[in-house]
Tab-separated table of C-alpha atoms in Angstrom:
chain	number	residue	atom	x	y	z
A	1	UNK	CA	113.649	117.236	84.774
A	2	UNK	CA	115.723	120.127	86.510
A	3	UNK	CA	112.841	121.258	88.839
A	4	UNK	CA	114.117	118.582	91.610
A	5	UNK	CA	117.615	118.032	92.916
A	6	UNK	CA	116.779	115.271	95.210
A	7	UNK	CA	119.444	112.465	95.758
A	8	UNK	CA	118.821	108.908	95.110
A	9	UNK	CA	119.930	108.508	98.832
A	10	UNK	CA	117.424	110.901	100.319
A	11	UNK	CA	114.263	111.301	98.550
A	12	UNK	CA	112.022	114.125	100.042
A	13	UNK	CA	108.963	112.064	100.355
A	14	UNK	CA	108.964	108.318	101.965
A	15	UNK	CA	105.899	106.250	101.798
A	16	UNK	CA	104.685	102.828	103.418
A	17	UNK	CA	103.679	101.628	99.781
A	18	UNK	CA	103.778	102.726	96.190
A	19	UNK	CA	101.788	101.153	93.471
A	20	UNK	CA	102.703	101.923	89.670
A	21	UNK	CA	101.281	100.527	86.738
A	22	UNK	CA	101.278	100.852	82.735
A	23	UNK	CA	104.411	102.348	81.935
A	24	UNK	CA	105.087	100.668	78.746
A	25	UNK	CA	108.489	100.817	78.685
A	26	UNK	CA	109.138	100.117	74.844
A	27	UNK	CA	106.395	102.079	73.407
A	28	UNK	CA	106.980	105.257	72.070
A	29	UNK	CA	104.318	107.087	74.253
A	30	UNK	CA	105.809	105.997	77.564
A	31	UNK	CA	107.146	108.817	79.645
A	32	UNK	CA	109.844	106.780	81.605
A	33	UNK	CA	111.788	109.971	82.094
A	34	UNK	CA	109.005	111.358	84.437
A	35	UNK	CA	108.602	108.021	86.111
A	36	UNK	CA	112.309	107.927	86.814
A	37	UNK	CA	112.364	111.546	88.194
A	38	UNK	CA	109.408	110.570	90.225
A	39	UNK	CA	111.300	107.796	91.761
A	40	UNK	CA	114.139	109.911	92.483
A	41	UNK	CA	111.664	112.088	94.685
A	42	UNK	CA	109.716	109.457	96.250
A	43	UNK	CA	110.513	106.247	97.739
A	44	UNK	CA	108.681	103.557	99.797
A	45	UNK	CA	109.246	100.442	101.959
A	46	UNK	CA	107.275	98.133	98.993
A	47	UNK	CA	106.723	98.843	95.443
A	48	UNK	CA	104.260	97.141	93.660
A	49	UNK	CA	104.700	96.858	89.850
A	50	UNK	CA	101.127	96.477	88.843
A	51	UNK	CA	101.509	95.411	85.446
A	52	UNK	CA	102.269	96.328	81.667
A	53	UNK	CA	105.600	97.822	82.945
A	54	UNK	CA	107.077	96.753	79.930
A	55	UNK	CA	105.214	96.930	76.459
A	56	UNK	CA	106.078	93.360	74.488
A	57	UNK	CA	103.367	94.212	72.080
A	58	UNK	CA	104.963	97.513	70.899
A	59	UNK	CA	108.405	95.797	71.109
A	60	UNK	CA	107.259	93.165	68.424
A	61	UNK	CA	106.059	95.665	66.017
A	62	UNK	CA	109.247	97.928	66.152
A	63	UNK	CA	112.069	98.250	68.706
A	64	UNK	CA	112.006	101.252	70.942
A	65	UNK	CA	114.368	101.094	73.994
A	66	UNK	CA	116.027	104.787	74.758
A	67	UNK	CA	118.314	105.181	77.442
A	68	UNK	CA	115.813	106.357	79.933
A	69	UNK	CA	113.750	103.368	79.607
A	70	UNK	CA	116.990	101.326	80.819
A	71	UNK	CA	117.802	103.818	83.342
A	72	UNK	CA	114.265	103.201	84.929
A	73	UNK	CA	114.977	99.438	84.916
A	74	UNK	CA	118.013	100.283	86.689
A	75	UNK	CA	116.409	102.784	89.052
A	76	UNK	CA	113.742	99.722	90.302
A	77	UNK	CA	116.851	97.325	90.423
A	78	UNK	CA	118.601	99.720	92.769
A	79	UNK	CA	115.955	100.284	95.014
A	80	UNK	CA	115.445	96.363	95.242
A	81	UNK	CA	119.319	96.327	96.206
A	82	UNK	CA	118.832	98.983	98.774
A	83	UNK	CA	116.039	97.248	100.711
A	84	UNK	CA	112.640	98.015	99.206
A	85	UNK	CA	110.488	95.122	98.582
A	86	UNK	CA	109.536	95.292	95.155
A	87	UNK	CA	106.584	93.038	93.548
A	88	UNK	CA	105.822	92.769	89.777
A	89	UNK	CA	102.518	91.395	88.693
A	90	UNK	CA	102.610	91.280	84.776
A	91	UNK	CA	99.857	92.432	82.823
A	92	UNK	CA	98.621	91.806	79.200
A	93	UNK	CA	101.218	93.826	77.525
A	94	UNK	CA	104.117	91.888	79.235
A	95	UNK	CA	102.449	88.498	79.660
A	96	UNK	CA	105.574	87.103	78.528
A	97	UNK	CA	106.704	87.343	82.080
A	98	UNK	CA	103.650	85.194	83.352
A	99	UNK	CA	105.831	81.942	82.788
A	100	UNK	CA	108.189	83.356	85.353
A	101	UNK	CA	105.469	83.177	88.340
A	102	UNK	CA	107.457	82.625	91.585
A	103	UNK	CA	110.760	83.781	90.443
A	104	UNK	CA	112.966	86.558	91.505
A	105	UNK	CA	115.024	89.013	89.093
A	106	UNK	CA	117.422	91.158	90.850
A	107	UNK	CA	115.434	91.153	93.844
A	108	UNK	CA	111.976	91.837	92.278
A	109	UNK	CA	109.496	89.217	92.841
A	110	UNK	CA	107.362	88.114	89.786
A	111	UNK	CA	103.815	86.889	90.973
A	112	UNK	CA	100.333	86.438	89.233
A	113	UNK	CA	98.597	88.422	91.983
A	114	UNK	CA	98.881	89.083	95.660
A	115	UNK	CA	97.131	90.343	98.566
A	116	UNK	CA	98.377	93.825	100.064
A	117	UNK	CA	97.830	94.410	104.050
A	118	UNK	CA	97.712	97.906	104.690
A	119	UNK	CA	98.749	99.636	107.835
A	120	UNK	CA	95.438	99.539	109.479
A	121	UNK	CA	94.985	95.868	108.808
A	122	UNK	CA	92.714	96.093	105.930
A	123	UNK	CA	93.580	93.785	102.704
A	124	UNK	CA	93.652	94.796	99.232
A	125	UNK	CA	93.637	92.485	96.146
A	126	UNK	CA	96.475	93.539	93.981
A	127	UNK	CA	96.115	92.711	90.085
A	128	UNK	CA	96.764	94.241	86.696
A	129	UNK	CA	92.952	93.635	85.712
A	130	UNK	CA	93.098	92.358	82.347
A	131	UNK	CA	91.600	89.368	82.789
A	132	UNK	CA	88.291	90.933	83.557
A	133	UNK	CA	88.561	92.779	79.785
A	134	UNK	CA	86.644	90.581	77.664
A	135	UNK	CA	88.050	92.507	74.475
A	136	UNK	CA	91.809	91.137	75.633
A	137	UNK	CA	90.458	87.788	76.426
A	138	UNK	CA	88.041	87.166	73.754
A	139	UNK	CA	89.095	89.155	70.662
A	140	UNK	CA	92.902	90.020	70.871
A	141	UNK	CA	93.029	91.044	67.405
A	142	UNK	CA	90.468	93.931	68.389
A	143	UNK	CA	92.804	94.733	71.461
A	144	UNK	CA	95.538	94.979	69.246
A	145	UNK	CA	93.442	97.380	67.078
A	146	UNK	CA	92.468	99.347	69.792
A	147	UNK	CA	95.995	99.572	71.272
A	148	UNK	CA	97.001	101.241	67.634
A	149	UNK	CA	94.361	103.636	67.973
A	150	UNK	CA	95.505	104.488	70.952
A	151	UNK	CA	99.143	105.124	70.036
A	152	UNK	CA	97.535	107.483	67.247
A	153	UNK	CA	95.460	109.359	69.820
A	154	UNK	CA	98.603	109.755	72.055
A	155	UNK	CA	100.662	111.323	68.973
A	156	UNK	CA	97.667	113.707	68.224
A	157	UNK	CA	97.532	114.587	71.718
A	158	UNK	CA	101.390	115.840	71.697
A	159	UNK	CA	100.573	117.737	68.573
A	160	UNK	CA	97.647	119.729	70.141
A	161	UNK	CA	99.421	120.032	73.441
A	162	UNK	CA	102.796	121.471	71.615
A	163	UNK	CA	100.516	124.396	70.503
A	164	UNK	CA	98.886	124.477	73.887
A	165	UNK	CA	102.169	125.169	75.782
A	166	UNK	CA	103.167	127.718	73.102
A	167	UNK	CA	99.816	129.846	74.182
A	168	UNK	CA	100.176	128.888	77.950
A	169	UNK	CA	97.360	126.820	78.254
A	170	UNK	CA	97.350	123.611	80.637
A	171	UNK	CA	97.818	120.031	79.307
A	172	UNK	CA	94.784	118.269	77.784
A	173	UNK	CA	94.008	114.808	77.164
A	174	UNK	CA	91.979	113.397	74.443
A	175	UNK	CA	91.777	110.113	75.844
A	176	UNK	CA	91.069	110.976	79.484
A	177	UNK	CA	88.323	113.130	78.230
A	178	UNK	CA	86.772	110.548	75.915
A	179	UNK	CA	87.024	107.948	79.211
A	180	UNK	CA	84.866	110.653	81.028
A	181	UNK	CA	82.216	111.742	77.857
A	182	UNK	CA	81.894	108.977	75.811
A	183	UNK	CA	78.938	106.535	76.997
A	184	UNK	CA	80.387	103.456	76.046
A	185	UNK	CA	83.644	104.184	77.499
A	186	UNK	CA	81.993	105.136	80.903
A	187	UNK	CA	80.163	102.172	80.797
A	188	UNK	CA	83.384	99.841	79.995
A	189	UNK	CA	85.086	101.709	83.253
A	190	UNK	CA	81.904	101.008	85.166
A	191	UNK	CA	81.834	97.341	84.511
A	192	UNK	CA	85.262	97.026	84.891
A	193	UNK	CA	85.301	98.447	88.322
A	194	UNK	CA	82.483	96.020	89.176
A	195	UNK	CA	84.220	93.080	88.094
A	196	UNK	CA	87.328	94.027	90.014
A	197	UNK	CA	85.429	94.765	93.141
A	198	UNK	CA	83.487	91.275	92.616
A	199	UNK	CA	86.840	89.684	92.551
A	200	UNK	CA	88.342	91.357	95.677
A	201	UNK	CA	85.348	90.140	97.382
A	202	UNK	CA	85.985	86.723	96.277
A	203	UNK	CA	89.259	86.969	97.847
A	204	UNK	CA	87.703	88.071	101.092
A	205	UNK	CA	89.489	91.404	100.601
A	206	UNK	CA	88.499	94.994	101.684
A	207	UNK	CA	89.734	96.396	98.453
A	208	UNK	CA	91.437	95.956	95.005
A	209	UNK	CA	94.215	98.014	93.506
A	210	UNK	CA	94.671	97.569	89.909
A	211	UNK	CA	95.944	99.233	86.561
A	212	UNK	CA	95.155	98.194	82.702
A	213	UNK	CA	92.450	100.911	81.858
A	214	UNK	CA	94.985	103.941	82.515
A	215	UNK	CA	92.321	105.570	84.663
A	216	UNK	CA	93.421	106.666	88.050
A	217	UNK	CA	90.797	106.874	90.783
A	218	UNK	CA	90.096	106.007	94.557
A	219	UNK	CA	86.479	105.262	95.204
A	220	UNK	CA	84.071	102.848	96.874
A	221	UNK	CA	82.329	100.062	94.789
A	222	UNK	CA	79.649	98.362	96.519
A	223	UNK	CA	81.621	98.378	100.022
A	224	UNK	CA	85.076	97.381	98.271
A	225	UNK	CA	87.716	100.200	98.104
A	226	UNK	CA	88.577	100.130	94.269
A	227	UNK	CA	91.756	101.762	93.431
A	228	UNK	CA	93.285	102.300	89.982
A	229	UNK	CA	96.940	103.405	89.483
A	230	UNK	CA	96.535	105.376	86.260
A	231	UNK	CA	99.395	105.196	83.856
A	232	UNK	CA	102.986	106.595	82.822
A	233	UNK	CA	101.823	107.333	79.167
A	234	UNK	CA	99.405	110.373	79.856
A	235	UNK	CA	98.507	110.934	83.397
A	236	UNK	CA	101.848	110.149	85.042
A	237	UNK	CA	100.049	108.922	88.105
A	238	UNK	CA	100.940	106.613	91.171
A	239	UNK	CA	98.944	105.307	94.037
A	240	UNK	CA	100.742	105.957	97.520
A	241	UNK	CA	99.906	104.366	100.889
A	242	UNK	CA	100.663	106.618	103.961
A	243	UNK	CA	102.229	105.118	107.327
A	244	UNK	CA	98.628	105.470	108.638
A	245	UNK	CA	97.313	103.552	106.005
A	246	UNK	CA	95.593	106.532	104.101
A	247	UNK	CA	95.846	106.162	100.195
A	248	UNK	CA	96.391	109.226	97.896
A	249	UNK	CA	96.908	109.232	94.210
A	250	UNK	CA	100.142	111.341	93.018
A	251	UNK	CA	99.673	113.098	89.536
A	252	UNK	CA	103.399	113.808	88.650
A	253	UNK	CA	102.425	115.969	86.284
A	254	UNK	CA	100.522	118.256	88.148
A	255	UNK	CA	103.623	118.510	90.866
A	256	UNK	CA	106.079	119.203	87.794
A	257	UNK	CA	103.571	122.241	86.437
A	258	UNK	CA	103.482	123.762	90.078
A	259	UNK	CA	107.040	123.366	90.565
A	260	UNK	CA	107.940	125.074	86.743
A	261	UNK	CA	107.503	128.820	87.890
A	262	UNK	CA	109.897	128.632	90.592
A	263	UNK	CA	112.722	126.863	88.392
A	264	UNK	CA	111.983	129.795	85.919
A	265	UNK	CA	112.340	132.189	88.573
A	266	UNK	CA	115.874	130.345	89.815
A	267	UNK	CA	117.161	130.482	86.256
A	268	UNK	CA	116.762	133.973	85.886
A	269	UNK	CA	118.322	134.594	89.122
A	270	UNK	CA	121.198	132.384	88.029
C-alpha cells in the first residue's frame, strides 16, 4: 500500500484504544496486508485482539502463511515491546490458544474475556462472542460447512470485484449484502446482539465489544452499547476509542479509496 508513507515510529493517528477482530491469519481470504498498513498509520495505548486473529481451522485443512501474515505478527509484537498494552481474547477459530489463558507471549496477554474501562469511566465487556453462537456450540460440523461456504463467497466476491474495478465501480460485498437483506441472517444478527447485550448486563457493564459475525456496528441494544469490530477479510474495520471516551468504526478500505486519487496524481507528477 504505497498510499501512505508513515514510519512505524510516528503514526499519524493515535488513539486511547484499538479493538481488532477476525483477521483470520492462515486463511486465503485474510487481508493481513491491509491491517499491517492500518497499524503503520494508527497506534494506541491499548490494543485488544478480539478473537479469530489466527485461523486454526483453515491451517488444519491447508497451510497458507505468506510473508504478510508473518509481518503482521511481528508488527503486533513490536508494538507490545514499544509499550502498547496488547490483550488477546481467542475466538473459535483460534481456540487452540484457550488453553493458555493467563499467560504472556512476547508481551501479549491471553485472557478469556475482560472488562475495558473507557476514558469516561464506562465499563465494556470485551469478548469474541462465539459462545453465544448456537451453531458453533451445538453443531460444529455445520459451522465448518458454513465456513467453507463463506470462503467460496469470498472467492466469488473477488472475481466479481475484479471486473467492478475495471469498470470503475466501487467494491461490493456479497456476504455483507446477504447479512442485511436475507431475513434469517438479519434475525441471527439481532439475536446475537441481544445475547451479547444480556451478557454485558450480567457483568454489570455499560456495553460490550465483540467480533465473530464480521459485521461492524456501534448501536444501543436495550440500554447497552453494543459494538462489533467487524473483520479483516472483507470490511477491513476496527473500533477506536478516542481520549474523550468517544468510539468510532474505522473502515480502512474506504480510507484507501479516498487516498487513491492523490496517489495517482503523485505518480503522474513523478
